[in-house]
Amino acid sequence: MRNSTRSGVDPFIVMDVMEAARKAEEAGRHIIHMEVGQPGTGAPKGATEALAKAMQDSPLGYTVALGMPALRQRIAQLYGEWYNVDLDPNRVVVTPGSSGAFLLAFTALFDSGDRVGIGAPGYPSYRQILKALGLVPVDLPTAPENRLQPVPADIAGLDLQGLMVASPANPTGTMLNHAAMGALIEAAQGQGASFISDEIYHGLEYEAKAVTALELTDECYVINSFSKYFSMTGWRVGWMVVPEDQVRVVERIAQNMFICTPHASQVAALAAMECEDELQANLDVYRQNRALMLEGLPKAGFANIAPPDGAFYVYADVSDLTDDSRAFAAEILDKAGVAVTPGLDFDPERGHGTLRFSYARSTSDIREGLDRLRIFMTERGNLG
Ligand SMILES: Cc1ncc(COP(=O)(O)O)c(C=O)c1O
């Protein structure tokens, strides 16, 4: 059968790394996982308990397309708690993960052939989902002096219909402060481009609080998820905040594309929002891991890194060590038993000289991984 041109999206290279790591484990090797972009912890206890109860008490059928009213209400409340933003719950749309929110946002906002700017390096699926929807991803090569975040000059004259940003970003963990976010919103709106802010790593920040685009404008789409801070990747539940006059547009698409976000996951997500102690304990682990990484990676010969403001990744420039990050990652897996992600996933142009290290797993794993990396780099002759 013939396939559409739209379906010709690239694979997610990190999945190939995960498969290689799995094979090594199957063959009896012990692998430290610094490739995965997910917490090692599960959903908070309160979330699973609430679901166990709901499974006794309710058939867990369809919910309305925009999500359980109580969950939309609780998410709106979070904006008051986290940012002092007064948000109307009617503007909150519960989605099947932020991935489901991207589909809804891109479908609601853009027509075939529209051009959407995305930072490079950036989360790979933006590009692939845009392509699959017949839209045109426009890479914005970001500069180290801007901490690998886009700035208004990067979009000047590009005739974009949309601009997508992420703060904290994957793979860099760097953030946009008020001024930087405000300047990008102004530049995007100045050229008639819709502004979309991916805020999936909010809650996982180490120095300053992350800024939501909603502090600066109501004329934007904000996308978030229960996957990262709330430690619920596999549950496939997230949310989106849209301008009031866009709710009905998104609702009609959501009704038809998804009917609803899994009811069970919505029940668990609502309860997870009351599990602050457990979630803060997870954050303490990432904080400790981050400190170990910032000290240990340079000692292992990976010195060209921008300290991450949030998320659980460090992006390293390894162009002095290799011009083939894929082969280098394979060598690190083979010789050091540490799985890391080649930068090509995040930046097709410059990613052959970068690696992403994740520190989402346990602190003992991070210690062991850093030791292995140092020994590997010493044996490779890269350390004195
Ligand atoms: C920046 C970014 N956005 C979105 C996602 C997708 O997350 P979800 O599980 O909410 O679909 C990820 C996953 O790693 C991510 O890193």
CSV table of C-alpha atoms and ligand atoms in Angstrom, one decimal:
chain,number,residue,atom,x,y,z
A,1,MET,CA,0.0,0.0,0.0
A,2,ARG,CA,1.2,3.5,-0.6
A,3,ASN,CA,2.0,5.8,2.2
A,4,SER,CA,1.5,9.5,2.5
A,5,THR,CA,4.4,11.9,2.2
A,6,ARG,CA,3.4,13.3,5.6
A,7,SER,CA,4.1,9.9,7.2
A,8,GLY,CA,7.8,10.0,6.4
A,9,VAL,CA,8.8,11.1,9.9
A,10,ASP,CA,12.2,10.3,11.4
A,11,PRO,CA,12.7,7.7,14.2
A,12,PHE,CA,13.4,8.8,17.7
A,13,ILE,CA,17.1,7.9,18.0
A,14,VAL,CA,16.9,7.7,21.8
A,15,MET,CA,14.6,4.7,21.3
A,16,ASP,CA,17.4,3.0,19.4
A,17,VAL,CA,19.8,3.7,22.3
A,18,MET,CA,17.3,2.2,24.7
A,19,GLU,CA,17.0,-0.9,22.6
A,20,ALA,CA,20.8,-1.3,22.5
A,21,ALA,CA,20.9,-0.9,26.3
A,22,ARG,CA,18.1,-3.5,26.7
A,23,LYS,CA,20.0,-5.9,24.5
A,24,ALA,CA,23.2,-5.4,26.6
A,25,GLU,CA,21.2,-6.0,29.7
A,26,GLU,CA,19.7,-9.2,28.2
A,27,ALA,CA,23.2,-10.4,27.6
A,28,GLY,CA,23.9,-10.0,31.3
A,29,ARG,CA,25.6,-6.5,31.5
A,30,HIS,CA,24.7,-3.9,34.0
A,31,ILE,CA,23.8,-0.6,32.3
A,32,ILE,CA,23.5,2.8,33.9
A,33,HIS,CA,20.6,4.7,32.2
A,34,MET,CA,21.4,8.3,31.5
A,35,GLU,CA,19.5,8.2,28.2
A,36,VAL,CA,15.9,8.1,29.5
A,37,GLY,CA,13.8,11.2,29.8
A,38,GLN,CA,11.6,10.0,32.5
A,39,PRO,CA,11.5,9.8,36.3
A,40,GLY,CA,12.6,6.4,37.8
A,41,THR,CA,9.8,6.9,40.3
A,42,GLY,CA,6.2,6.0,39.7
A,43,ALA,CA,3.0,7.9,40.2
A,44,PRO,CA,2.6,9.3,43.7
A,45,LYS,CA,1.0,6.9,46.2
A,46,GLY,CA,-2.0,9.1,46.7
A,47,ALA,CA,-2.7,8.9,43.0
A,48,THR,CA,-2.7,5.1,42.8
A,49,GLU,CA,-4.8,4.9,46.0
A,50,ALA,CA,-7.4,7.2,44.6
A,51,LEU,CA,-7.6,5.2,41.4
A,52,ALA,CA,-7.9,1.9,43.3
A,53,LYS,CA,-10.9,3.4,45.1
A,54,ALA,CA,-12.4,4.8,41.9
A,55,MET,CA,-12.1,1.3,40.2
A,56,GLN,CA,-14.4,0.0,43.0
A,57,ASP,CA,-16.9,2.8,42.9
A,58,SER,CA,-17.3,3.9,39.3
A,59,PRO,CA,-17.4,2.4,35.8
A,60,LEU,CA,-14.7,4.9,34.6
A,61,GLY,CA,-16.5,5.5,31.3
A,62,TYR,CA,-15.9,8.5,29.0
A,63,THR,CA,-15.5,11.9,30.5
A,64,VAL,CA,-16.5,15.0,28.7
A,65,ALA,CA,-13.9,15.9,26.0
A,66,LEU,CA,-12.4,18.9,27.9
A,67,GLY,CA,-11.7,16.7,31.0
A,68,MET,CA,-13.2,16.2,34.4
A,69,PRO,CA,-14.5,19.5,35.8
A,70,ALA,CA,-12.8,18.9,39.1
A,71,LEU,CA,-9.4,18.3,37.4
A,72,ARG,CA,-9.7,21.4,35.3
A,73,GLN,CA,-10.6,23.4,38.4
A,74,ARG,CA,-7.6,22.0,40.3
A,75,ILE,CA,-5.2,22.7,37.5
A,76,ALA,CA,-6.5,26.3,37.3
A,77,GLN,CA,-5.8,26.6,41.1
A,78,LEU,CA,-2.2,25.4,40.5
A,79,TYR,CA,-1.6,28.6,38.4
A,80,GLY,CA,-2.6,30.6,41.5
A,81,GLU,CA,-0.3,28.6,43.7
A,82,TRP,CA,2.7,28.4,41.4
A,83,TYR,CA,2.6,31.8,39.6
A,84,ASN,CA,0.0,33.9,41.3
A,85,VAL,CA,-2.0,33.8,38.0
A,86,ASP,CA,-5.8,33.9,38.3
A,87,LEU,CA,-6.9,31.4,35.7
A,88,ASP,CA,-10.5,30.6,34.6
A,89,PRO,CA,-10.9,26.8,34.7
A,90,ASN,CA,-12.9,27.0,31.5
A,91,ARG,CA,-9.7,27.7,29.7
A,92,VAL,CA,-8.1,24.5,30.8
A,93,VAL,CA,-8.2,21.4,28.5
A,94,VAL,CA,-7.2,18.0,29.8
A,95,THR,CA,-5.2,16.1,27.1
A,96,PRO,CA,-3.7,12.7,26.5
A,97,GLY,CA,-0.2,13.9,27.6
A,98,SER,CA,1.4,17.0,26.3
A,99,SER,CA,1.9,14.9,23.1
A,100,GLY,CA,-1.9,14.9,22.7
A,101,ALA,CA,-1.9,18.6,23.4
A,102,PHE,CA,0.5,19.3,20.5
A,103,LEU,CA,-1.8,17.5,18.1
A,104,LEU,CA,-4.8,19.6,19.3
A,105,ALA,CA,-2.8,22.9,19.3
A,106,PHE,CA,-1.2,22.4,15.9
A,107,THR,CA,-4.6,21.3,14.4
A,108,ALA,CA,-6.5,24.2,16.0
A,109,LEU,CA,-4.0,26.9,15.0
A,110,PHE,CA,-2.4,26.0,11.7
A,111,ASP,CA,-3.3,25.2,8.1
A,112,SER,CA,-1.4,22.8,5.8
A,113,GLY,CA,1.9,24.4,4.8
A,114,ASP,CA,2.0,26.9,7.7
A,115,ARG,CA,5.5,27.5,9.1
A,116,VAL,CA,6.2,27.0,12.8
A,117,GLY,CA,9.5,28.0,14.4
A,118,ILE,CA,11.1,25.5,16.8
A,119,GLY,CA,14.4,26.0,18.7
A,120,ALA,CA,17.3,23.7,17.7
A,121,PRO,CA,18.3,21.9,19.8
A,122,GLY,CA,14.8,21.0,20.9
A,123,TYR,CA,12.4,18.2,21.7
A,124,PRO,CA,12.5,16.0,18.5
A,125,SER,CA,8.7,15.2,18.3
A,126,TYR,CA,7.8,18.9,17.6
A,127,ARG,CA,9.4,18.6,14.2
A,128,GLN,CA,8.0,15.2,13.5
A,129,ILE,CA,4.4,15.9,14.6
A,130,LEU,CA,4.4,19.2,12.6
A,131,LYS,CA,5.6,17.2,9.5
A,132,ALA,CA,3.0,14.5,10.0
A,133,LEU,CA,0.3,17.2,10.0
A,134,GLY,CA,1.5,18.7,6.8
A,135,LEU,CA,3.1,21.7,8.5
A,136,VAL,CA,6.6,23.1,8.0
A,137,PRO,CA,8.9,23.0,11.0
A,138,VAL,CA,11.4,25.9,10.8
A,139,ASP,CA,14.6,25.2,12.8
A,140,LEU,CA,15.9,28.1,14.7
A,141,PRO,CA,19.6,27.4,15.4
A,142,THR,CA,20.1,28.8,18.9
A,143,ALA,CA,23.4,30.2,20.3
A,144,PRO,CA,25.4,29.1,23.3
A,145,GLU,CA,25.5,32.8,24.5
A,146,ASN,CA,21.7,32.7,24.6
A,147,ARG,CA,21.9,29.4,26.6
A,148,LEU,CA,20.6,27.6,23.5
A,149,GLN,CA,17.2,29.4,23.7
A,150,PRO,CA,15.8,31.3,20.7
A,151,VAL,CA,15.8,35.1,20.8
A,152,PRO,CA,13.7,37.6,18.7
A,153,ALA,CA,16.5,38.1,16.1
A,154,ASP,CA,16.3,34.3,15.3
A,155,ILE,CA,12.8,34.7,14.0
A,156,ALA,CA,13.1,38.0,12.2
A,157,GLY,CA,11.8,37.9,8.6
A,158,LEU,CA,11.0,34.2,8.7
A,159,ASP,CA,7.3,34.7,8.0
A,160,LEU,CA,6.2,32.2,10.7
A,161,GLN,CA,2.6,31.4,11.5
A,162,GLY,CA,3.6,29.8,14.8
A,163,LEU,CA,6.5,29.8,17.4
A,164,MET,CA,7.0,27.0,19.8
A,165,VAL,CA,9.2,27.4,22.9
A,166,ALA,CA,10.1,25.2,25.8
A,167,SER,CA,11.3,26.5,29.2
A,168,PRO,CA,12.9,24.6,30.9
A,169,ALA,CA,13.9,23.0,27.6
A,170,ASN,CA,14.7,19.5,26.6
A,171,PRO,CA,17.7,18.7,26.0
A,172,THR,CA,19.4,21.7,27.7
A,173,GLY,CA,17.3,22.4,30.8
A,174,THR,CA,17.8,26.1,30.2
A,175,MET,CA,14.9,28.5,30.9
A,176,LEU,CA,13.5,31.8,29.5
A,177,ASN,CA,13.2,34.5,32.2
A,178,HIS,CA,10.3,37.1,32.1
A,179,ALA,CA,12.2,39.5,29.8
A,180,ALA,CA,13.3,36.8,27.4
A,181,MET,CA,9.9,35.2,27.2
A,182,GLY,CA,8.2,38.6,26.8
A,183,ALA,CA,10.5,39.6,24.0
A,184,LEU,CA,9.7,36.3,22.1
A,185,ILE,CA,6.0,36.7,22.6
A,186,GLU,CA,6.2,40.3,21.3
A,187,ALA,CA,8.3,39.2,18.3
A,188,ALA,CA,6.0,36.3,17.4
A,189,GLN,CA,2.8,38.4,17.8
A,190,GLY,CA,4.5,41.1,15.8
A,191,GLN,CA,4.7,38.8,12.8
A,192,GLY,CA,1.3,37.3,13.3
A,193,ALA,CA,2.6,34.0,14.7
A,194,SER,CA,0.7,32.1,17.4
A,195,PHE,CA,2.8,31.6,20.5
A,196,ILE,CA,2.9,28.1,22.1
A,197,SER,CA,4.8,27.5,25.3
A,198,ASP,CA,5.7,24.0,26.3
A,199,GLU,CA,6.0,24.1,30.1
A,200,ILE,CA,6.2,20.3,30.8
A,201,TYR,CA,9.3,20.7,33.0
A,202,HIS,CA,7.7,23.3,35.3
A,203,GLY,CA,8.0,22.3,39.0
A,204,LEU,CA,11.5,20.8,38.2
A,205,GLU,CA,13.5,24.0,38.6
A,206,TYR,CA,16.6,24.5,40.8
A,207,GLU,CA,17.4,28.2,41.1
A,208,ALA,CA,14.6,30.5,40.0
A,209,LYS,CA,10.9,29.6,39.5
A,210,ALA,CA,10.0,28.9,35.8
A,211,VAL,CA,8.0,31.6,34.1
A,212,THR,CA,4.7,30.7,32.5
A,213,ALA,CA,3.7,32.5,29.3
A,214,LEU,CA,0.4,33.2,31.0
A,215,GLU,CA,2.2,35.7,33.3
A,216,LEU,CA,2.8,37.8,30.2
A,217,THR,CA,-0.2,37.2,27.9
A,218,ASP,CA,-3.5,35.4,27.6
A,219,GLU,CA,-3.0,35.3,23.8
A,220,CYS,CA,-1.0,32.0,23.7
A,221,TYR,CA,-1.4,28.3,24.1
A,222,VAL,CA,0.4,26.8,27.2
A,223,ILE,CA,1.0,23.1,27.3
A,224,ASN,CA,1.9,21.0,30.4
A,225,SER,CA,1.8,17.5,31.5
A,226,PHE,CA,1.6,15.1,34.5
A,227,SER,CA,4.6,13.2,33.0
A,228,LYS,CA,7.6,14.9,34.6
A,229,TYR,CA,7.1,16.8,37.9
A,230,PHE,CA,4.1,14.6,38.8
A,231,SER,CA,6.1,11.5,37.7
A,232,MET,CA,3.3,9.9,35.6
A,233,THR,CA,4.7,9.3,32.1
A,234,GLY,CA,2.8,6.2,31.2
A,235,TRP,CA,-0.5,7.5,32.4
A,236,ARG,CA,-0.8,9.8,29.3
A,237,VAL,CA,-2.4,12.8,30.9
A,238,GLY,CA,-1.5,16.4,30.5
A,239,TRP,CA,-3.2,19.7,29.9
A,240,MET,CA,-3.4,22.9,27.8
A,241,VAL,CA,-4.5,26.4,28.6
A,242,VAL,CA,-5.9,28.3,25.6
A,243,PRO,CA,-7.5,31.7,25.1
A,244,GLU,CA,-11.2,31.8,26.0
A,245,ASP,CA,-12.3,32.2,22.4
A,246,GLN,CA,-10.3,29.1,21.4
A,247,VAL,CA,-11.9,26.6,23.9
A,248,ARG,CA,-14.8,25.6,21.7
A,249,VAL,CA,-12.5,25.1,18.7
A,250,VAL,CA,-10.2,22.8,20.7
A,251,GLU,CA,-13.2,21.0,22.3
A,252,ARG,CA,-14.6,20.1,18.9
A,253,ILE,CA,-11.2,18.6,17.7
A,254,ALA,CA,-10.7,16.8,21.1
A,255,GLN,CA,-14.2,15.3,20.9
A,256,ASN,CA,-13.4,13.8,17.5
A,257,MET,CA,-9.7,12.9,17.9
A,258,PHE,CA,-9.7,11.4,21.4
A,259,ILE,CA,-13.3,11.5,22.9
A,260,CYS,CA,-11.5,12.1,26.2
A,261,THR,CA,-8.2,11.6,28.1
A,262,PRO,CA,-8.2,8.2,29.8
A,263,HIS,CA,-10.6,8.6,32.7
A,264,ALA,CA,-8.5,6.5,35.1
A,265,SER,CA,-5.5,8.7,34.5
A,266,GLN,CA,-7.6,11.8,35.1
A,267,VAL,CA,-8.6,10.4,38.5
A,268,ALA,CA,-5.0,9.6,39.4
A,269,ALA,CA,-3.8,13.0,38.2
A,270,LEU,CA,-6.3,14.9,40.3
A,271,ALA,CA,-5.1,13.0,43.4
A,272,ALA,CA,-1.4,13.5,42.4
A,273,MET,CA,-1.9,17.2,42.7
A,274,GLU,CA,-2.3,16.8,46.5
A,275,CYS,CA,0.9,14.7,46.9
A,276,GLU,CA,3.3,17.7,47.3
A,277,ASP,CA,5.5,16.0,49.9
A,278,GLU,CA,6.3,13.0,47.7
A,279,LEU,CA,6.9,15.2,44.7
A,280,GLN,CA,9.2,17.5,46.5
A,281,ALA,CA,11.2,14.5,47.7
A,282,ASN,CA,11.6,13.4,44.1
A,283,LEU,CA,12.8,17.0,43.3
A,284,ASP,CA,15.3,16.8,46.1
A,285,VAL,CA,16.8,13.7,44.5
A,286,TYR,CA,17.1,15.5,41.1
A,287,ARG,CA,18.7,18.5,42.8
A,288,GLN,CA,21.3,16.2,44.4
A,289,ASN,CA,21.8,14.4,41.1
A,290,ARG,CA,22.2,17.8,39.3
A,291,ALA,CA,24.9,18.9,41.7
A,292,LEU,CA,26.8,15.6,41.2
A,293,MET,CA,26.5,15.9,37.4
A,294,LEU,CA,27.8,19.5,37.3
A,295,GLU,CA,30.8,18.5,39.4
A,296,GLY,CA,31.3,15.0,37.9
A,297,LEU,CA,30.9,15.6,34.1
A,298,PRO,CA,33.7,18.1,33.8
A,299,LYS,CA,35.9,15.8,35.8
A,300,ALA,CA,35.1,13.0,33.3
A,301,GLY,CA,36.1,15.3,30.4
A,302,PHE,CA,32.7,16.7,29.5
A,303,ALA,CA,33.3,20.3,30.4
A,304,ASN,CA,31.4,22.2,27.7
A,305,ILE,CA,28.0,22.3,29.4
A,306,ALA,CA,25.5,25.0,30.2
A,307,PRO,CA,24.3,24.5,33.8
A,308,PRO,CA,20.6,23.5,33.5
A,309,ASP,CA,18.0,25.7,35.3
A,310,GLY,CA,15.5,22.9,35.3
A,311,ALA,CA,14.3,19.5,34.0
A,312,PHE,CA,16.8,16.6,34.5
A,313,TYR,CA,19.2,16.9,31.6
A,314,VAL,CA,22.7,18.1,30.8
A,315,TYR,CA,23.5,18.9,27.2
A,316,ALA,CA,27.2,18.6,26.5
A,317,ASP,CA,29.2,19.9,23.5
A,318,VAL,CA,31.5,17.0,22.7
A,319,SER,CA,32.6,18.3,19.3
A,320,ASP,CA,36.2,18.3,20.5
A,321,LEU,CA,35.9,14.6,21.1
A,322,THR,CA,33.9,13.4,18.1
A,323,ASP,CA,32.0,14.4,15.0
A,324,ASP,CA,29.8,11.4,15.2
A,325,SER,CA,27.7,11.5,18.4
A,326,ARG,CA,25.8,8.4,17.4
A,327,ALA,CA,29.0,6.3,17.2
A,328,PHE,CA,30.4,8.0,20.4
A,329,ALA,CA,27.2,7.1,22.3
A,330,ALA,CA,27.5,3.5,21.0
A,331,GLU,CA,31.1,3.4,22.2
A,332,ILE,CA,30.2,4.8,25.6
A,333,LEU,CA,27.5,2.1,26.0
A,334,ASP,CA,29.8,-0.6,24.9
A,335,LYS,CA,32.9,0.3,26.8
A,336,ALA,CA,31.5,2.1,29.9
A,337,GLY,CA,28.1,0.5,30.2
A,338,VAL,CA,26.4,3.9,30.3
A,339,ALA,CA,23.5,4.7,28.0
A,340,VAL,CA,23.5,8.4,26.8
A,341,THR,CA,21.6,10.1,24.0
A,342,PRO,CA,23.3,11.4,20.8
A,343,GLY,CA,22.4,15.0,20.1
A,344,LEU,CA,21.2,14.2,16.6
A,345,ASP,CA,17.7,13.6,18.0
A,346,PHE,CA,17.5,17.3,19.1
A,347,ASP,CA,19.5,19.1,16.5
A,348,PRO,CA,19.9,17.5,13.0
A,349,GLU,CA,22.5,20.0,12.0
A,350,ARG,CA,24.8,20.3,15.0
A,351,GLY,CA,23.8,17.3,17.0
A,352,HIS,CA,26.6,15.2,15.6
A,353,GLY,CA,28.8,17.0,18.1
A,354,THR,CA,26.6,16.8,21.2
A,355,LEU,CA,25.3,14.4,23.8
A,356,ARG,CA,22.5,14.6,26.3
A,357,PHE,CA,22.9,13.1,29.8
A,358,SER,CA,19.8,12.5,31.9
A,359,TYR,CA,19.9,12.5,35.7
A,360,ALA,CA,16.3,11.4,36.3
A,361,ARG,CA,17.3,8.1,38.0
A,362,SER,CA,18.6,7.3,41.5
A,363,THR,CA,21.5,9.2,43.0
A,364,SER,CA,23.5,5.9,43.4
A,365,ASP,CA,23.1,5.3,39.7
A,366,ILE,CA,24.3,8.8,38.9
A,367,ARG,CA,27.4,8.3,41.1
A,368,GLU,CA,28.1,5.0,39.5
A,369,GLY,CA,27.6,6.4,36.0
A,370,LEU,CA,29.9,9.3,36.5
A,371,ASP,CA,32.6,7.0,37.9
A,372,ARG,CA,32.3,4.8,34.8
A,373,LEU,CA,32.4,7.8,32.5
A,374,ARG,CA,35.6,9.1,34.1
A,375,ILE,CA,37.3,5.7,33.9
A,376,PHE,CA,36.2,5.3,30.2
A,377,MET,CA,37.5,8.7,29.3
A,378,THR,CA,40.8,8.0,31.1
A,379,GLU,CA,41.3,4.7,29.3
A,380,ARG,CA,40.3,6.5,26.0
A,381,GLY,CA,43.2,8.9,26.6
A,382,ASN,CA,41.0,12.0,26.9
A,383,LEU,CA,41.9,12.7,30.5
A,384,GLY,CA,45.4,13.5,31.8
B,1,LIG,C1,9.9,19.1,26.0
B,1,LIG,C2,9.0,17.9,26.0
B,1,LIG,N1,7.7,18.1,25.7
B,1,LIG,C3,6.8,17.1,25.6
B,1,LIG,C4,7.2,15.8,26.0
B,1,LIG,C5,6.2,14.7,25.8
B,1,LIG,O1,5.6,14.4,27.1
B,1,LIG,P1,4.2,13.7,27.4
B,1,LIG,O2,4.6,12.5,28.2
B,1,LIG,O3,3.4,14.7,28.2
B,1,LIG,O4,3.5,13.5,26.1
B,1,LIG,C6,8.5,15.6,26.4
B,1,LIG,C7,8.9,14.2,26.7
B,1,LIG,O5,10.0,13.9,27.0
B,1,LIG,C8,9.4,16.7,26.4
B,1,LIG,O6,10.7,16.5,26.7
